[in-house]
Coordinates of C-alpha atoms in Angstrom, one line a residue:
Chain A
X1 CA 0.0 0.0 0.0
X2 CA 2.9 2.3 0.4
X3 CA 3.3 5.0 -2.3
X4 CA 6.5 6.1 -4.0
X5 CA 8.3 8.9 -2.1
X6 CA 7.3 11.5 -4.8
X7 CA 3.6 10.9 -4.2
X8 CA 4.1 11.0 -0.5
X9 CA 5.8 14.4 -0.8
X10 CA 3.1 15.6 -3.1
X11 CA 0.5 14.6 -0.6
X12 CA 2.4 16.4 2.1
X13 CA 2.6 19.6 0.0
X14 CA -1.1 19.4 -0.8
X15 CA -1.8 19.1 3.0
X16 CA 0.4 22.1 3.6
X17 CA -1.6 24.1 1.0
X18 CA -4.8 23.2 2.8
X19 CA -3.3 24.2 6.1
X20 CA -2.2 27.5 4.7
X21 CA -5.7 28.1 3.3
X22 CA -7.1 27.7 6.8
X23 CA -4.4 29.9 8.3
X24 CA -5.3 32.6 5.8
X25 CA -9.0 32.3 6.7
X26 CA -8.2 32.8 10.4
X27 CA -5.4 35.4 10.1
X28 CA -6.4 38.9 11.4
X29 CA -3.2 40.7 10.6
X30 CA -2.6 42.1 7.1
X31 CA 1.2 41.6 6.9
X32 CA 1.0 38.0 8.2
X33 CA -1.7 37.4 5.5
X34 CA 0.6 38.6 2.8
X35 CA 3.4 36.3 4.0
X36 CA 1.0 33.4 4.2
X37 CA 0.1 34.1 0.7
X38 CA 3.7 34.0 -0.3
X39 CA 4.2 30.7 1.5
X40 CA 1.2 29.2 -0.3
X41 CA 2.7 30.3 -3.6
X42 CA 6.0 28.6 -2.6
X43 CA 4.2 25.4 -1.7
X44 CA 2.4 25.5 -5.0
X45 CA 5.7 26.1 -6.8
X46 CA 7.3 23.1 -5.0
X47 CA 4.3 20.9 -5.9
X48 CA 4.5 22.0 -9.5
X49 CA 8.2 21.3 -9.6
X50 CA 7.7 17.9 -8.1
X51 CA 4.9 16.9 -10.6
X52 CA 7.2 18.2 -13.4
X53 CA 10.0 15.9 -12.2
X54 CA 7.9 12.9 -11.8
X55 CA 5.8 13.2 -14.9
X56 CA 8.5 14.7 -17.2
X57 CA 6.3 17.4 -18.6
X58 CA 8.7 20.1 -19.6
X59 CA 6.1 22.9 -19.7
X60 CA 5.5 22.4 -16.0
X61 CA 9.0 23.6 -15.3
X62 CA 8.2 26.9 -16.9
X63 CA 4.9 27.2 -14.9
X64 CA 6.9 26.4 -11.7
X65 CA 9.3 29.2 -12.5
X66 CA 6.4 31.6 -13.4
X67 CA 4.7 30.7 -10.0
X68 CA 7.9 31.4 -8.2
X69 CA 8.5 34.8 -9.8
X70 CA 5.0 35.9 -9.8
X71 CA 3.3 34.5 -6.6
X72 CA 6.3 34.3 -4.3
X73 CA 8.2 37.4 -5.1
X74 CA 6.4 40.0 -7.3
X75 CA 2.8 39.9 -6.0
X76 CA 3.6 39.7 -2.2
X77 CA 6.2 42.5 -2.6
X78 CA 3.6 44.6 -4.5
X79 CA 1.0 44.0 -1.8
X80 CA 3.6 44.8 0.9
X81 CA 4.4 48.1 -0.7
X82 CA 0.8 48.9 -1.1
X83 CA 0.0 48.2 2.6
X84 CA 2.9 50.5 3.6
X85 CA 1.8 53.3 1.3
X86 CA -1.8 53.0 2.4
X87 CA -0.7 52.9 6.1
X88 CA -3.0 50.0 6.9
X89 CA -0.9 47.9 9.3
X90 CA -3.8 47.4 11.8
X91 CA -5.8 44.3 12.5
X92 CA -8.3 43.0 9.9
X93 CA -11.9 42.8 11.0
X94 CA -14.0 39.7 10.2
X95 CA -17.7 39.5 9.9
X96 CA -18.4 36.4 11.8
X97 CA -16.4 35.2 14.8
X98 CA -13.4 33.1 13.9
X99 CA -14.5 29.6 15.3
X100 CA -17.7 29.9 13.3
X101 CA -15.7 30.6 10.1
X102 CA -13.4 27.7 10.9
X103 CA -16.5 25.4 11.3
X104 CA -17.9 26.6 8.0
X105 CA -14.5 25.9 6.5
X106 CA -14.6 22.3 7.8
X107 CA -18.1 21.9 6.2
X108 CA -16.7 23.2 2.9
X109 CA -13.7 20.8 3.1
X110 CA -16.1 17.8 3.6
X111 CA -18.2 19.0 0.6
X112 CA -15.1 19.5 -1.6
X113 CA -13.7 16.0 -0.7
X114 CA -17.0 14.4 -1.5
X115 CA -17.3 16.2 -4.8
X116 CA -13.8 15.4 -5.8
X117 CA -14.0 11.6 -5.4
X118 CA -16.0 10.8 -8.6
X119 CA -14.1 13.4 -10.6
X120 CA -10.7 12.1 -9.5
X121 CA -11.6 8.5 -10.4
X122 CA -11.9 9.6 -14.1
X123 CA -8.4 11.1 -14.1
X124 CA -5.3 9.0 -14.6
X125 CA -2.6 11.3 -13.2
X126 CA -0.5 10.4 -10.2
X127 CA -1.8 13.5 -8.5
X128 CA -5.5 12.8 -8.8
X129 CA -6.2 12.3 -5.1
X130 CA -5.1 15.9 -4.5
X131 CA -8.1 17.3 -6.5
X132 CA -10.2 17.3 -3.4
X133 CA -7.7 19.5 -1.6
X134 CA -7.4 21.9 -4.6
X135 CA -11.2 22.2 -4.6
X136 CA -11.3 22.8 -0.9
X137 CA -8.7 25.6 -1.1
X138 CA -10.7 27.3 -3.9
X139 CA -13.9 27.1 -1.7
X140 CA -12.0 28.3 1.4
X141 CA -10.7 31.3 -0.6
X142 CA -14.3 32.1 -1.6
X143 CA -15.3 31.9 2.0
X144 CA -12.4 34.3 2.9
X145 CA -13.6 36.8 0.3
X146 CA -17.1 36.6 1.6
X147 CA -16.3 37.1 5.3
X148 CA -13.8 39.9 4.9
X149 CA -14.9 43.6 4.8
X150 CA -11.7 45.3 3.9
X151 CA -10.5 45.6 0.4
X152 CA -7.0 44.2 0.6
X153 CA -7.9 40.8 2.3
X154 CA -10.5 40.4 -0.4
X155 CA -7.9 40.8 -3.1
X156 CA -5.6 38.3 -1.3
X157 CA -8.6 35.9 -1.2
X158 CA -8.9 36.3 -4.9
X159 CA -5.3 35.6 -5.5
X160 CA -5.4 32.5 -3.1
X161 CA -8.4 31.3 -5.2
X162 CA -6.3 31.5 -8.3
X163 CA -3.7 29.4 -6.4
X164 CA -6.3 26.8 -5.7
X165 CA -7.4 26.7 -9.4
X166 CA -3.8 26.3 -10.5
X167 CA -3.4 23.5 -8.1
X168 CA -6.6 21.9 -9.4
X169 CA -5.3 22.1 -12.9
X170 CA -2.0 20.4 -12.0
X171 CA -3.7 17.7 -10.0
X172 CA -6.3 16.9 -12.6
X173 CA -4.5 17.2 -15.9
X174 CA -0.9 18.1 -15.3
X175 CA -1.5 21.8 -15.8
X176 CA -3.1 23.9 -18.5
X177 CA -1.6 24.6 -21.9
X178 CA 1.2 27.1 -21.6
X179 CA -0.6 29.9 -23.5
X180 CA -3.5 29.8 -21.0
X181 CA -1.2 29.8 -18.1
X182 CA 0.6 32.8 -19.4
X183 CA -2.7 34.5 -20.0
X184 CA -3.9 33.9 -16.5
X185 CA -0.6 35.0 -15.0
X186 CA -0.8 38.3 -16.9
X187 CA -4.4 38.7 -15.9
X188 CA -3.7 38.2 -12.3
X189 CA -0.8 40.7 -12.4
X190 CA -2.7 43.4 -14.2
X191 CA -5.8 42.7 -12.1
X192 CA -3.8 43.4 -8.9
X193 CA -2.1 46.5 -10.4
X194 CA -5.6 47.9 -11.3
X195 CA -7.0 46.9 -7.9
X196 CA -4.1 48.7 -6.3
X197 CA -5.1 51.9 -8.1
X198 CA -8.7 51.2 -6.9
X199 CA -7.6 51.0 -3.3
X200 CA -6.3 54.6 -3.4
X201 CA -9.4 55.8 -5.1
X202 CA -11.6 54.1 -2.6
X203 CA -9.7 55.5 0.3
X204 CA -9.8 59.0 -1.1
X205 CA -13.6 58.8 -1.6
X206 CA -14.5 57.2 1.7
X207 CA -11.5 57.7 4.1
X208 CA -11.3 54.0 4.6
X209 CA -10.9 50.6 2.8
X210 CA -14.0 49.2 4.3
X211 CA -16.1 47.9 1.3
X212 CA -19.4 48.4 3.3
X213 CA -19.3 52.0 2.0
X214 CA -19.7 50.8 -1.5
X215 CA -23.0 49.0 -0.7
X216 CA -24.7 52.3 0.1
X217 CA -26.2 53.6 -3.1
X218 CA -27.4 57.2 -3.1
X219 CA -30.1 58.7 -5.2
X220 CA -28.9 62.3 -5.3
Chain B
X1 CA 2.1 -11.5 33.6
X2 CA 5.7 -12.6 34.0
X3 CA 8.0 -11.1 36.6
X4 CA 10.1 -9.6 33.7
X5 CA 7.0 -7.7 32.6
X6 CA 6.3 -6.5 36.1
X7 CA 10.0 -5.4 36.4
X8 CA 9.8 -3.5 33.1
X9 CA 6.6 -1.9 34.3
X10 CA 8.2 -0.8 37.5
X11 CA 11.2 0.6 35.8
X12 CA 9.1 2.7 33.4
X13 CA 6.9 4.0 36.3
X14 CA 10.0 4.8 38.4
X15 CA 11.7 6.6 35.5
X16 CA 8.6 8.7 34.9
X17 CA 7.9 9.6 38.5
X18 CA 11.6 10.4 39.2
X19 CA 12.4 12.2 36.0
X20 CA 9.3 14.4 35.8
X21 CA 10.5 17.2 38.1
X22 CA 13.8 17.1 36.2
X23 CA 12.0 17.8 32.9
X24 CA 10.2 20.7 34.5
X25 CA 13.6 22.1 35.8
X26 CA 15.1 21.7 32.3
X27 CA 12.2 23.6 30.7
X28 CA 12.5 26.4 33.3
X29 CA 16.3 26.5 32.7
X30 CA 15.9 26.7 28.9
X31 CA 13.3 29.5 29.3
X32 CA 15.6 31.4 31.6
X33 CA 18.5 31.1 29.1
X34 CA 16.3 32.2 26.1
X35 CA 15.2 35.2 28.2
X36 CA 18.8 36.2 29.0
X37 CA 18.2 35.5 32.8
X38 CA 20.3 33.4 35.1
X39 CA 18.8 30.0 35.2
X40 CA 17.7 28.3 38.4
X41 CA 19.5 24.9 39.0
X42 CA 18.2 21.8 37.3
X43 CA 17.3 20.3 40.7
X44 CA 15.2 23.3 41.8
X45 CA 11.8 21.4 41.4
X46 CA 13.2 18.6 43.6
X47 CA 14.2 21.0 46.3
X48 CA 10.8 22.6 46.1
X49 CA 9.0 19.3 46.5
X50 CA 11.3 18.4 49.4
X51 CA 10.8 21.7 51.2
X52 CA 7.0 21.3 50.8
X53 CA 7.0 17.8 52.0
X54 CA 8.8 18.9 55.2
X55 CA 6.3 21.7 55.9
X56 CA 3.1 21.1 57.8
X57 CA -0.1 21.4 55.7
X58 CA -2.6 24.0 56.8
X59 CA -6.2 23.2 55.9
X60 CA -9.2 25.5 56.1
X61 CA -11.8 24.7 58.8
X62 CA -14.6 24.2 56.3
X63 CA -12.6 21.9 54.0
X64 CA -14.4 18.6 53.2
X65 CA -12.7 15.2 52.6
X66 CA -12.6 16.0 48.9
X67 CA -10.1 18.7 49.6
X68 CA -7.8 16.3 51.5
X69 CA -8.2 13.4 49.1
X70 CA -7.7 15.4 45.9
X71 CA -3.8 15.6 46.0
X72 CA -3.6 11.8 46.3
X73 CA -6.2 11.2 43.6
X74 CA -4.5 13.6 41.2
X75 CA -1.0 12.2 41.8
X76 CA -2.4 8.6 41.6
X77 CA -4.2 9.4 38.2
X78 CA -1.0 10.9 36.8
X79 CA 1.2 8.0 38.0
X80 CA -1.3 5.5 36.5
X81 CA -1.2 7.4 33.2
X82 CA 2.6 7.3 33.3
X83 CA 2.4 3.5 33.7
X84 CA 0.1 3.3 30.7
X85 CA 1.7 5.6 28.2
X86 CA 4.3 3.6 26.3
X87 CA 7.4 5.8 27.0
X88 CA 10.0 3.0 27.2
X89 CA 8.5 -0.3 26.1
X90 CA 5.2 -1.1 24.3
X91 CA 3.7 -4.3 25.8
X92 CA 3.8 -3.7 29.5
X93 CA 1.2 -5.3 31.8
X94 CA -0.5 -1.9 32.5
X95 CA -0.9 -1.0 28.8
X96 CA -3.9 -3.2 28.4
X97 CA -5.6 -1.4 31.2
X98 CA -6.6 1.6 29.1
X99 CA -6.5 2.6 25.4
X100 CA -6.1 6.1 24.2
X101 CA -9.8 7.1 24.9
X102 CA -9.7 5.8 28.5
X103 CA -6.4 7.6 29.0
X104 CA -8.2 10.9 28.1
X105 CA -10.7 9.8 30.9
X106 CA -7.9 9.4 33.4
X107 CA -6.7 12.9 32.7
X108 CA -10.3 14.1 33.0
X109 CA -10.7 12.4 36.4
X110 CA -7.7 14.4 37.7
X111 CA -9.1 17.6 36.3
X112 CA -12.5 17.1 37.8
X113 CA -11.2 16.4 41.2
X114 CA -8.8 19.3 41.2
X115 CA -11.6 21.6 40.1
X116 CA -13.9 20.2 42.8
X117 CA -11.3 20.8 45.5
X118 CA -10.7 24.3 44.3
X119 CA -14.4 25.1 44.7
X120 CA -14.5 23.2 48.0
X121 CA -13.1 25.9 50.3
X122 CA -15.4 28.5 48.8
X123 CA -12.9 31.3 48.1
X124 CA -13.4 33.4 45.0
X125 CA -10.1 32.5 43.5
X126 CA -10.7 28.8 43.7
X127 CA -14.0 28.8 41.9
X128 CA -12.7 31.4 39.3
X129 CA -9.7 29.0 38.6
X130 CA -12.1 26.0 38.5
X131 CA -14.4 27.6 36.0
X132 CA -11.6 28.6 33.7
X133 CA -10.0 25.2 34.0
X134 CA -13.3 23.5 33.0
X135 CA -13.6 26.0 30.1
X136 CA -10.2 25.0 28.8
X137 CA -10.8 21.3 29.5
X138 CA -14.0 20.9 27.7
X139 CA -12.5 22.5 24.6
X140 CA -9.2 20.6 24.8
X141 CA -10.6 17.1 25.4
X142 CA -12.4 16.8 22.0
X143 CA -9.3 18.1 20.2
X144 CA -7.2 15.5 22.0
X145 CA -9.6 12.8 21.0
X146 CA -9.5 13.9 17.4
X147 CA -5.7 13.6 17.5
X148 CA -6.0 10.1 18.9
X149 CA -8.6 9.2 16.3
X150 CA -6.3 10.2 13.5
X151 CA -3.5 8.0 14.8
X152 CA -6.1 5.2 15.4
X153 CA -7.4 5.4 11.8
X154 CA -3.8 5.0 10.5
X155 CA -3.1 1.9 12.7
X156 CA -6.7 0.6 12.8
X157 CA -6.7 0.4 16.6
X158 CA -7.2 2.7 19.6
X159 CA -4.7 0.9 21.7
X160 CA -1.6 2.9 22.3
X161 CA 0.6 -0.2 22.0
X162 CA -0.7 -1.0 18.5
X163 CA -0.4 2.6 17.3
X164 CA 3.3 2.8 18.5
X165 CA 4.1 -0.6 16.9
X166 CA 2.5 0.3 13.7
X167 CA 4.2 3.7 13.4
X168 CA 7.6 2.7 14.6
X169 CA 8.2 -0.6 13.0
X170 CA 6.6 -0.3 9.6
X171 CA 8.6 1.1 6.7
X172 CA 8.9 4.9 6.8
X173 CA 5.9 6.7 5.2
X174 CA 5.1 10.3 5.3
X175 CA 1.7 10.9 6.8
X176 CA 0.4 14.4 6.2
X177 CA -2.6 13.6 8.5
X178 CA -0.1 13.0 11.3
X179 CA 1.5 16.4 10.7
X180 CA -1.9 18.0 11.3
X181 CA -2.5 15.9 14.3
X182 CA 0.9 16.8 15.6
X183 CA 0.3 20.5 15.5
X184 CA -3.1 20.0 17.2
X185 CA -1.5 17.8 19.9
X186 CA 1.1 20.5 20.6
X187 CA -1.6 23.1 21.0
X188 CA -3.7 20.9 23.3
X189 CA -0.8 20.0 25.5
X190 CA 0.2 23.7 25.8
X191 CA -3.3 24.4 27.1
X192 CA -3.6 21.3 29.3
X193 CA -0.3 21.9 31.0
X194 CA -1.0 25.5 31.7
X195 CA 1.9 26.7 29.6
X196 CA 2.3 30.2 28.1
X197 CA -0.1 30.9 25.3
X198 CA -3.0 29.9 27.6
X199 CA -1.8 30.2 31.2
X200 CA 1.5 31.4 32.7
X201 CA 3.0 28.9 35.2
X202 CA 5.4 31.6 36.7
X203 CA 2.9 34.3 37.9
X204 CA 0.2 34.6 40.4
X205 CA -1.5 37.5 38.6
X206 CA -5.2 37.2 39.5
X207 CA -6.5 38.3 36.2
X208 CA -4.8 35.6 34.2
X209 CA -4.0 32.6 36.4
X210 CA -5.9 29.4 35.9
X211 CA -4.0 26.4 37.3
X212 CA -2.3 28.5 40.1
X213 CA -5.7 30.0 41.2
X214 CA -7.0 26.4 41.8
X215 CA -4.2 25.3 44.1
X216 CA -3.8 28.6 46.1
X217 CA -5.3 27.0 49.2
X218 CA -3.0 24.0 49.3
X219 CA 0.1 23.9 51.4
X220 CA 2.7 21.4 52.8
X221 CA 2.6 17.8 51.5
X222 CA -0.6 18.3 49.6
X223 CA 1.0 21.1 47.5
X224 CA 4.1 19.0 47.0
X225 CA 1.9 16.2 45.6
X226 CA 0.0 18.6 43.3
X227 CA 3.2 20.2 42.0
X228 CA 4.7 16.8 41.5
X229 CA 1.5 15.6 39.8
X230 CA 1.6 18.6 37.4
X231 CA 5.2 18.0 36.5
X232 CA 4.2 14.4 35.9
X233 CA 1.4 15.5 33.7
X234 CA 3.9 17.5 31.6
X235 CA 6.0 14.4 31.4
X236 CA 3.1 12.2 30.4
X237 CA 2.0 14.6 27.6
X238 CA 5.6 14.8 26.3
X239 CA 5.9 11.0 26.3
X240 CA 2.5 10.7 24.6
X241 CA 3.6 13.1 21.9
X242 CA 6.8 11.2 21.5
X243 CA 5.0 7.9 21.3
X244 CA 2.6 9.1 18.7
X245 CA 4.8 11.2 16.4
X246 CA 8.4 10.1 17.2
X247 CA 8.1 6.5 18.3
X248 CA 11.5 5.4 17.3
X249 CA 13.6 4.0 20.2
X250 CA 10.7 2.5 22.1
X251 CA 11.4 -1.1 22.8
X252 CA 8.8 -3.6 21.4
X253 CA 7.5 -6.1 23.9
X254 CA 8.2 -6.4 27.6
X255 CA 10.7 -9.1 27.9
X256 CA 13.9 -7.2 27.1
X257 CA 15.2 -5.5 30.2
X258 CA 18.6 -4.6 28.6
X259 CA 16.8 -3.0 25.7
X260 CA 14.6 -1.2 28.2
X261 CA 17.6 0.2 30.0
X262 CA 18.9 1.4 26.6
X263 CA 15.6 3.1 25.8
X264 CA 16.1 5.3 28.9
X265 CA 18.9 7.6 27.4
X266 CA 17.0 7.7 24.1
X267 CA 13.9 8.9 25.9
X268 CA 16.0 11.5 28.0
X269 CA 17.6 12.8 24.8
X270 CA 14.1 13.2 23.0
X271 CA 12.6 14.8 26.1
X272 CA 15.5 17.3 26.4
X273 CA 15.0 18.3 22.8
X274 CA 11.3 18.5 23.4
X275 CA 11.6 20.5 26.5
X276 CA 13.9 23.0 24.7
X277 CA 11.3 23.3 22.0
X278 CA 8.6 23.9 24.6
X279 CA 10.7 26.7 26.2
X280 CA 11.2 28.1 22.7
X281 CA 7.5 28.2 22.0
X282 CA 6.8 29.7 25.4
X283 CA 9.4 32.4 24.9
X284 CA 8.3 33.4 21.4
X285 CA 4.5 33.6 22.1
X286 CA 2.6 36.1 24.2
X287 CA 0.0 34.9 26.6
X288 CA -3.5 35.0 25.1
X289 CA -6.4 36.8 26.7
X290 CA -8.6 34.2 28.4
X291 CA -11.4 34.8 25.9
X292 CA -9.0 34.0 23.1
X293 CA -8.4 30.6 24.5
X294 CA -11.5 29.0 22.9
X295 CA -10.2 30.3 19.6
X296 CA -6.8 28.7 20.2
X297 CA -8.4 25.3 21.2
X298 CA -10.9 25.6 18.4
X299 CA -8.1 25.8 15.9
X300 CA -6.5 22.7 17.6
X301 CA -9.9 20.8 17.1
X302 CA -10.0 22.0 13.6
X303 CA -6.6 20.7 12.8
X304 CA -7.4 17.4 14.4
X305 CA -10.6 17.1 12.3
X306 CA -8.6 18.1 9.2
X307 CA -6.0 15.4 9.9
X308 CA -8.9 12.8 9.9
X309 CA -10.4 14.2 6.7
X310 CA -7.0 14.3 4.9
X311 CA -6.4 10.7 6.0
X312 CA -9.8 9.8 4.5
X313 CA -9.0 11.6 1.2
X314 CA -5.4 10.7 0.7
X315 CA -5.3 7.4 2.6
X316 CA -2.1 8.5 4.3

């Protein structure tokens, strides 16, 4: 019953990814959230590299390098700079209390694992059992975007969701075609740049990054 | 039960009871070093216990027999747990007395009696400490059970002996689920042993203390037994963690006294490392507000459940 070492390491990395998703869900501090995001990107990069080595798919090496540059170095650095410029180093508020969110998260994980079982039986990759974890981290990032009120954590949730999708693609079909991956990477980069501009505009308008203000529509 | 088995059992029990204050002294010493203080001697807990045994106990007029009996019950429960936890060898005569779930029950017995004794005198501090202890306890126990369930799912048994034998003597496999369970277990044992993120063993500050508030009324040999029992509890939890997550070096079976004697230095080495890590955790983290403790233990429970789920999904 024992698996080869590479599969064991992949399982471990998948578990680390799930753990980091939960840590991001529960993290109140903005700076720690950014470093957790960078760690998640690093785990994703290692997983991609490992799949590339075991399955000898050369294009996965490129996507591992892309992940490393974009999600471990560029985006966290950009977010860090933005947090400093916006001077928002204080605690992040959450809508529900944290144990409640954690319980919701467990429910989501159970749903994701159950959903993934029939899908992963159709797949023939060595990584197919990790699909459930990928799906779970996508759902957890959704939950994070729903429960946060401030703008920057929502963007980090969006980026974490992209990480989960990328992981799902690796585990189900050894990654997407290179052109699509490049397109997504560019989209994410440009999206974060534009959202960064939005942050400054939102703050100028409402004096805070709380997105509740955007929900109030005025007639006049 | 052969006489060799009984001898091995006695050796394990004696090692646990005699070394437990040393472990506490070592943790305190490491903590003092890490905080740039001059460390107390390693033997300080022994001196403390000796001093307390020589003193005359003072008991309140309205104390009931529960108050007098509790130190003996608590110490007895911890010594029994020390006999059951496979710290040196696996197949000892007492090991069949309780599996992992019953072991949680033994810890709960000690907790309930110490909380009852704290409320018995009727001082404000006693009942405050007892309430807080029960708050911590009812959140820590399910998390501890989840950790045991994860290990049980891997080895298909709730018996600690089978768990240790499966994990130590099968070929080496990475279990991500055990990693989750390991973090959860560390968090639970910090809370259960009144260590820093949840309680501070070094202060008597009324706003924050939990364990110290419960034993304020004890003195003399009663206090000595309680202090000894709490160091034994720390020792038990450390051995339990080592047995579940680092079981290498524990002798299999109970008929190898020489191997058992060799297992002692291995255990001491592992405990020294574990004690240093405990001191490191305590130095690096700040004490939580008491109302953050449910969040801390909720996270431990979550990690335990995640360990089980990951085991179900990945089969590892």
